[in-house]
Amino acid sequence: MTDDHVPMTFEQRNTWWAAVLIPLTTIVYFVIVIPRALKQPVSEVSWVTPMLWAIGVTIVGTIVGSIVSSIVTAIITRDHKVEADIRDKQIDRYGDRIAQAITAFGTAVVLVLTMLKLDHFWIGNALFLIGAIGATWGAIAKIRAYHGAFHG
């Protein structure tokens, strides 16, 4: 009996961490900020610090998750190489194109909000949400590609 299981590459593990952490921290952020926005004028809502925490937790969580999963993978696989290959690079570009398309659309939205001179609350939150959506969909596209839905 042969083991056809191929260990995840470093890039694939990082993609999974991003696909989990970005939506999670974004949801937590909005769970904190939306009730504030419903109780007071948005110009008075304290949103910057929770947003910085959400971004920071995502970055640190991705780094720590990547380190821990690399250690666990090294212990489990021992002699199997799980280095990046040409497929990783192609999949990374594919997912990045999707993320960039969403972000480009989001940039236009933020530009319109700025032209309308809306409160910084709306501009900052639109940019944060669009960035989170773009990064999440980019990660999902990469995961799908790793599972055979890539024809790049």
PDB file of C-alpha atoms in Angstrom:
ATOM      1  CA  MET A   1       0.000   0.000   0.000  1.00  0.00           C
ATOM      2  CA  THR A   2       1.426   3.397  -0.986  1.00  0.00           C
ATOM      3  CA  ASP A   3       0.833   6.711   0.678  1.00  0.00           C
ATOM      4  CA  ASP A   4      -0.319   9.142  -2.039  1.00  0.00           C
ATOM      5  CA  HIS A   5      -0.700  11.998   0.425  1.00  0.00           C
ATOM      6  CA  VAL A   6       1.473  14.954  -0.542  1.00  0.00           C
ATOM      7  CA  PRO A   7       2.384  17.231   2.369  1.00  0.00           C
ATOM      8  CA  MET A   8       1.334  20.843   2.086  1.00  0.00           C
ATOM      9  CA  THR A   9       3.974  23.301   1.007  1.00  0.00           C
ATOM     10  CA  PHE A  10       4.883  26.275   3.168  1.00  0.00           C
ATOM     11  CA  GLU A  11       2.882  28.560   0.864  1.00  0.00           C
ATOM     12  CA  GLN A  12      -0.178  26.340   1.010  1.00  0.00           C
ATOM     13  CA  ARG A  13      -0.138  26.280   4.827  1.00  0.00           C
ATOM     14  CA  ASN A  14       0.197  30.071   4.920  1.00  0.00           C
ATOM     15  CA  THR A  15      -2.741  30.385   2.547  1.00  0.00           C
ATOM     16  CA  TRP A  16      -4.883  28.304   4.901  1.00  0.00           C
ATOM     17  CA  TRP A  17      -3.858  30.477   7.863  1.00  0.00           C
ATOM     18  CA  ALA A  18      -4.809  33.621   5.942  1.00  0.00           C
ATOM     19  CA  ALA A  19      -8.127  32.117   4.812  1.00  0.00           C
ATOM     20  CA  VAL A  20      -9.032  31.470   8.442  1.00  0.00           C
ATOM     21  CA  LEU A  21      -7.534  34.462  10.239  1.00  0.00           C
ATOM     22  CA  ILE A  22      -8.557  37.294   7.932  1.00  0.00           C
ATOM     23  CA  PRO A  23     -12.321  36.610   8.051  1.00  0.00           C
ATOM     24  CA  LEU A  24     -12.159  35.800  11.764  1.00  0.00           C
ATOM     25  CA  THR A  25     -10.386  39.013  12.771  1.00  0.00           C
ATOM     26  CA  THR A  26     -12.570  41.037  10.411  1.00  0.00           C
ATOM     27  CA  ILE A  27     -15.742  39.620  11.955  1.00  0.00           C
ATOM     28  CA  VAL A  28     -14.457  40.284  15.480  1.00  0.00           C
ATOM     29  CA  TYR A  29     -13.606  43.840  14.471  1.00  0.00           C
ATOM     30  CA  PHE A  30     -17.095  44.508  13.122  1.00  0.00           C
ATOM     31  CA  VAL A  31     -18.727  42.828  16.133  1.00  0.00           C
ATOM     32  CA  ILE A  32     -16.927  45.431  18.247  1.00  0.00           C
ATOM     33  CA  VAL A  33     -17.451  48.465  16.015  1.00  0.00           C
ATOM     34  CA  ILE A  34     -20.982  48.062  14.624  1.00  0.00           C
ATOM     35  CA  PRO A  35     -22.703  48.293  18.046  1.00  0.00           C
ATOM     36  CA  ARG A  36     -20.731  51.486  18.702  1.00  0.00           C
ATOM     37  CA  ALA A  37     -21.880  52.933  15.377  1.00  0.00           C
ATOM     38  CA  LEU A  38     -25.502  52.102  16.221  1.00  0.00           C
ATOM     39  CA  LYS A  39     -25.309  53.942  19.573  1.00  0.00           C
ATOM     40  CA  GLN A  40     -23.553  57.164  18.578  1.00  0.00           C
ATOM     41  CA  PRO A  41     -22.679  59.289  15.555  1.00  0.00           C
ATOM     42  CA  VAL A  42     -20.018  57.585  13.427  1.00  0.00           C
ATOM     43  CA  SER A  43     -17.755  60.612  13.776  1.00  0.00           C
ATOM     44  CA  GLU A  44     -17.494  59.749  17.483  1.00  0.00           C
ATOM     45  CA  VAL A  45     -16.973  55.991  17.100  1.00  0.00           C
ATOM     46  CA  SER A  46     -13.636  54.686  18.282  1.00  0.00           C
ATOM     47  CA  TRP A  47     -12.681  52.413  15.374  1.00  0.00           C
ATOM     48  CA  VAL A  48      -8.973  52.976  14.741  1.00  0.00           C
ATOM     49  CA  THR A  49      -7.627  51.011  17.713  1.00  0.00           C
ATOM     50  CA  PRO A  50      -9.850  47.947  17.122  1.00  0.00           C
ATOM     51  CA  MET A  51      -8.887  47.996  13.436  1.00  0.00           C
ATOM     52  CA  LEU A  52      -5.177  48.164  14.259  1.00  0.00           C
ATOM     53  CA  TRP A  53      -5.660  45.253  16.676  1.00  0.00           C
ATOM     54  CA  ALA A  54      -7.460  43.232  13.991  1.00  0.00           C
ATOM     55  CA  ILE A  55      -4.680  43.882  11.487  1.00  0.00           C
ATOM     56  CA  GLY A  56      -1.983  43.161  14.069  1.00  0.00           C
ATOM     57  CA  VAL A  57      -3.610  39.922  15.247  1.00  0.00           C
ATOM     58  CA  THR A  58      -3.927  38.787  11.632  1.00  0.00           C
ATOM     59  CA  ILE A  59      -0.262  39.484  10.918  1.00  0.00           C
ATOM     60  CA  VAL A  60       1.068  37.974  14.153  1.00  0.00           C
ATOM     61  CA  GLY A  61      -1.370  35.050  13.966  1.00  0.00           C
ATOM     62  CA  THR A  62      -0.271  34.256  10.430  1.00  0.00           C
ATOM     63  CA  ILE A  63       3.401  34.360  11.409  1.00  0.00           C
ATOM     64  CA  VAL A  64       2.926  32.254  14.544  1.00  0.00           C
ATOM     65  CA  GLY A  65       0.625  29.810  12.735  1.00  0.00           C
ATOM     66  CA  SER A  66       3.138  29.474   9.941  1.00  0.00           C
ATOM     67  CA  ILE A  67       5.977  28.754  12.377  1.00  0.00           C
ATOM     68  CA  VAL A  68       3.966  26.263  14.411  1.00  0.00           C
ATOM     69  CA  SER A  69       2.639  24.445  11.335  1.00  0.00           C
ATOM     70  CA  SER A  70       6.156  24.308   9.856  1.00  0.00           C
ATOM     71  CA  ILE A  71       7.511  22.753  13.046  1.00  0.00           C
ATOM     72  CA  VAL A  72       4.671  20.237  13.218  1.00  0.00           C
ATOM     73  CA  THR A  73       5.082  19.410   9.520  1.00  0.00           C
ATOM     74  CA  ALA A  74       8.845  18.932   9.952  1.00  0.00           C
ATOM     75  CA  ILE A  75       8.234  16.552  12.861  1.00  0.00           C
ATOM     76  CA  ILE A  76       5.543  14.575  11.043  1.00  0.00           C
ATOM     77  CA  THR A  77       7.092  14.356   7.570  1.00  0.00           C
ATOM     78  CA  ARG A  78      10.764  14.236   8.629  1.00  0.00           C
ATOM     79  CA  ASP A  79      12.383  13.526   5.300  1.00  0.00           C
ATOM     80  CA  HIS A  80       9.709  14.774   2.893  1.00  0.00           C
ATOM     81  CA  LYS A  81      10.456  18.025   1.123  1.00  0.00           C
ATOM     82  CA  VAL A  82       7.613  20.514   1.184  1.00  0.00           C
ATOM     83  CA  GLU A  83       9.393  23.363  -0.553  1.00  0.00           C
ATOM     84  CA  ALA A  84       7.773  25.722  -2.995  1.00  0.00           C
ATOM     85  CA  ASP A  85       7.712  24.677  -6.608  1.00  0.00           C
ATOM     86  CA  ILE A  86       6.566  26.219  -9.887  1.00  0.00           C
ATOM     87  CA  ARG A  87       2.966  25.236  -9.126  1.00  0.00           C
ATOM     88  CA  ASP A  88       3.095  27.262  -5.879  1.00  0.00           C
ATOM     89  CA  LYS A  89       4.278  30.308  -7.819  1.00  0.00           C
ATOM     90  CA  GLN A  90       1.554  29.934 -10.451  1.00  0.00           C
ATOM     91  CA  ILE A  91      -1.146  29.456  -7.834  1.00  0.00           C
ATOM     92  CA  ASP A  92       0.147  32.417  -5.851  1.00  0.00           C
ATOM     93  CA  ARG A  93      -0.067  34.655  -8.930  1.00  0.00           C
ATOM     94  CA  TYR A  94      -3.549  33.322  -9.727  1.00  0.00           C
ATOM     95  CA  GLY A  95      -4.869  34.082  -6.229  1.00  0.00           C
ATOM     96  CA  ASP A  96      -3.142  37.456  -6.165  1.00  0.00           C
ATOM     97  CA  ARG A  97      -4.839  38.437  -9.440  1.00  0.00           C
ATOM     98  CA  ILE A  98      -8.235  37.735  -7.888  1.00  0.00           C
ATOM     99  CA  ALA A  99      -7.356  39.657  -4.726  1.00  0.00           C
ATOM    100  CA  GLN A 100      -6.051  42.575  -6.789  1.00  0.00           C
ATOM    101  CA  ALA A 101      -9.203  42.717  -8.915  1.00  0.00           C
ATOM    102  CA  ILE A 102     -11.360  42.986  -5.805  1.00  0.00           C
ATOM    103  CA  THR A 103      -9.003  45.539  -4.291  1.00  0.00           C
ATOM    104  CA  ALA A 104      -9.065  47.606  -7.499  1.00  0.00           C
ATOM    105  CA  PHE A 105     -12.856  47.709  -7.332  1.00  0.00           C
ATOM    106  CA  GLY A 106     -12.584  48.646  -3.668  1.00  0.00           C
ATOM    107  CA  THR A 107     -10.205  51.463  -4.464  1.00  0.00           C
ATOM    108  CA  ALA A 108     -12.825  52.960  -6.761  1.00  0.00           C
ATOM    109  CA  VAL A 109     -15.422  52.667  -3.971  1.00  0.00           C
ATOM    110  CA  VAL A 110     -13.099  54.388  -1.488  1.00  0.00           C
ATOM    111  CA  LEU A 111     -12.356  57.104  -4.036  1.00  0.00           C
ATOM    112  CA  VAL A 112     -16.087  57.782  -4.435  1.00  0.00           C
ATOM    113  CA  LEU A 113     -16.563  57.875  -0.651  1.00  0.00           C
ATOM    114  CA  THR A 114     -13.725  60.377  -0.421  1.00  0.00           C
ATOM    115  CA  MET A 115     -15.186  62.514  -3.228  1.00  0.00           C
ATOM    116  CA  LEU A 116     -18.483  62.545  -1.359  1.00  0.00           C
ATOM    117  CA  LYS A 117     -16.537  63.800   1.683  1.00  0.00           C
ATOM    118  CA  LEU A 118     -17.961  61.112   3.926  1.00  0.00           C
ATOM    119  CA  ASP A 119     -16.675  60.680   7.452  1.00  0.00           C
ATOM    120  CA  HIS A 120     -13.334  58.917   7.898  1.00  0.00           C
ATOM    121  CA  PHE A 121     -15.247  56.108   9.609  1.00  0.00           C
ATOM    122  CA  TRP A 122     -16.897  55.089   6.322  1.00  0.00           C
ATOM    123  CA  ILE A 123     -13.747  55.482   4.238  1.00  0.00           C
ATOM    124  CA  GLY A 124     -11.540  53.546   6.660  1.00  0.00           C
ATOM    125  CA  ASN A 125     -14.059  50.772   7.190  1.00  0.00           C
ATOM    126  CA  ALA A 126     -14.785  50.409   3.475  1.00  0.00           C
ATOM    127  CA  LEU A 127     -11.078  50.100   2.745  1.00  0.00           C
ATOM    128  CA  PHE A 128     -10.607  47.600   5.601  1.00  0.00           C
ATOM    129  CA  LEU A 129     -13.574  45.466   4.528  1.00  0.00           C
ATOM    130  CA  ILE A 130     -12.661  45.483   0.842  1.00  0.00           C
ATOM    131  CA  GLY A 131      -9.074  44.554   1.685  1.00  0.00           C
ATOM    132  CA  ALA A 132     -10.286  41.698   3.883  1.00  0.00           C
ATOM    133  CA  ILE A 133     -12.683  40.457   1.201  1.00  0.00           C
ATOM    134  CA  GLY A 134      -9.979  40.638  -1.484  1.00  0.00           C
ATOM    135  CA  ALA A 135      -7.408  38.813   0.630  1.00  0.00           C
ATOM    136  CA  THR A 136      -9.934  36.163   1.688  1.00  0.00           C
ATOM    137  CA  TRP A 137     -11.170  35.490  -1.855  1.00  0.00           C
ATOM    138  CA  GLY A 138      -7.595  35.400  -3.080  1.00  0.00           C
ATOM    139  CA  ALA A 139      -6.777  32.792  -0.418  1.00  0.00           C
ATOM    140  CA  ILE A 140      -9.898  30.774  -1.274  1.00  0.00           C
ATOM    141  CA  ALA A 141      -8.952  30.821  -4.961  1.00  0.00           C
ATOM    142  CA  LYS A 142      -5.472  29.557  -4.051  1.00  0.00           C
ATOM    143  CA  ILE A 143      -6.892  26.773  -1.862  1.00  0.00           C
ATOM    144  CA  ARG A 144      -9.237  25.713  -4.661  1.00  0.00           C
ATOM    145  CA  ALA A 145      -6.300  25.729  -7.048  1.00  0.00           C
ATOM    146  CA  TYR A 146      -4.285  23.518  -4.704  1.00  0.00           C
ATOM    147  CA  HIS A 147      -7.190  21.071  -4.768  1.00  0.00           C
ATOM    148  CA  GLY A 148      -7.256  20.790  -8.532  1.00  0.00           C
ATOM    149  CA  ALA A 149      -9.386  23.717  -9.672  1.00  0.00           C
ATOM    150  CA  PHE A 150      -6.391  25.473 -11.228  1.00  0.00           C
ATOM    151  CA  HIS A 151      -5.842  25.616 -14.940  1.00  0.00           C
ATOM    152  CA  GLY A 152      -3.291  28.429 -14.888  1.00  0.00           C
TER     153      GLY A 152
END
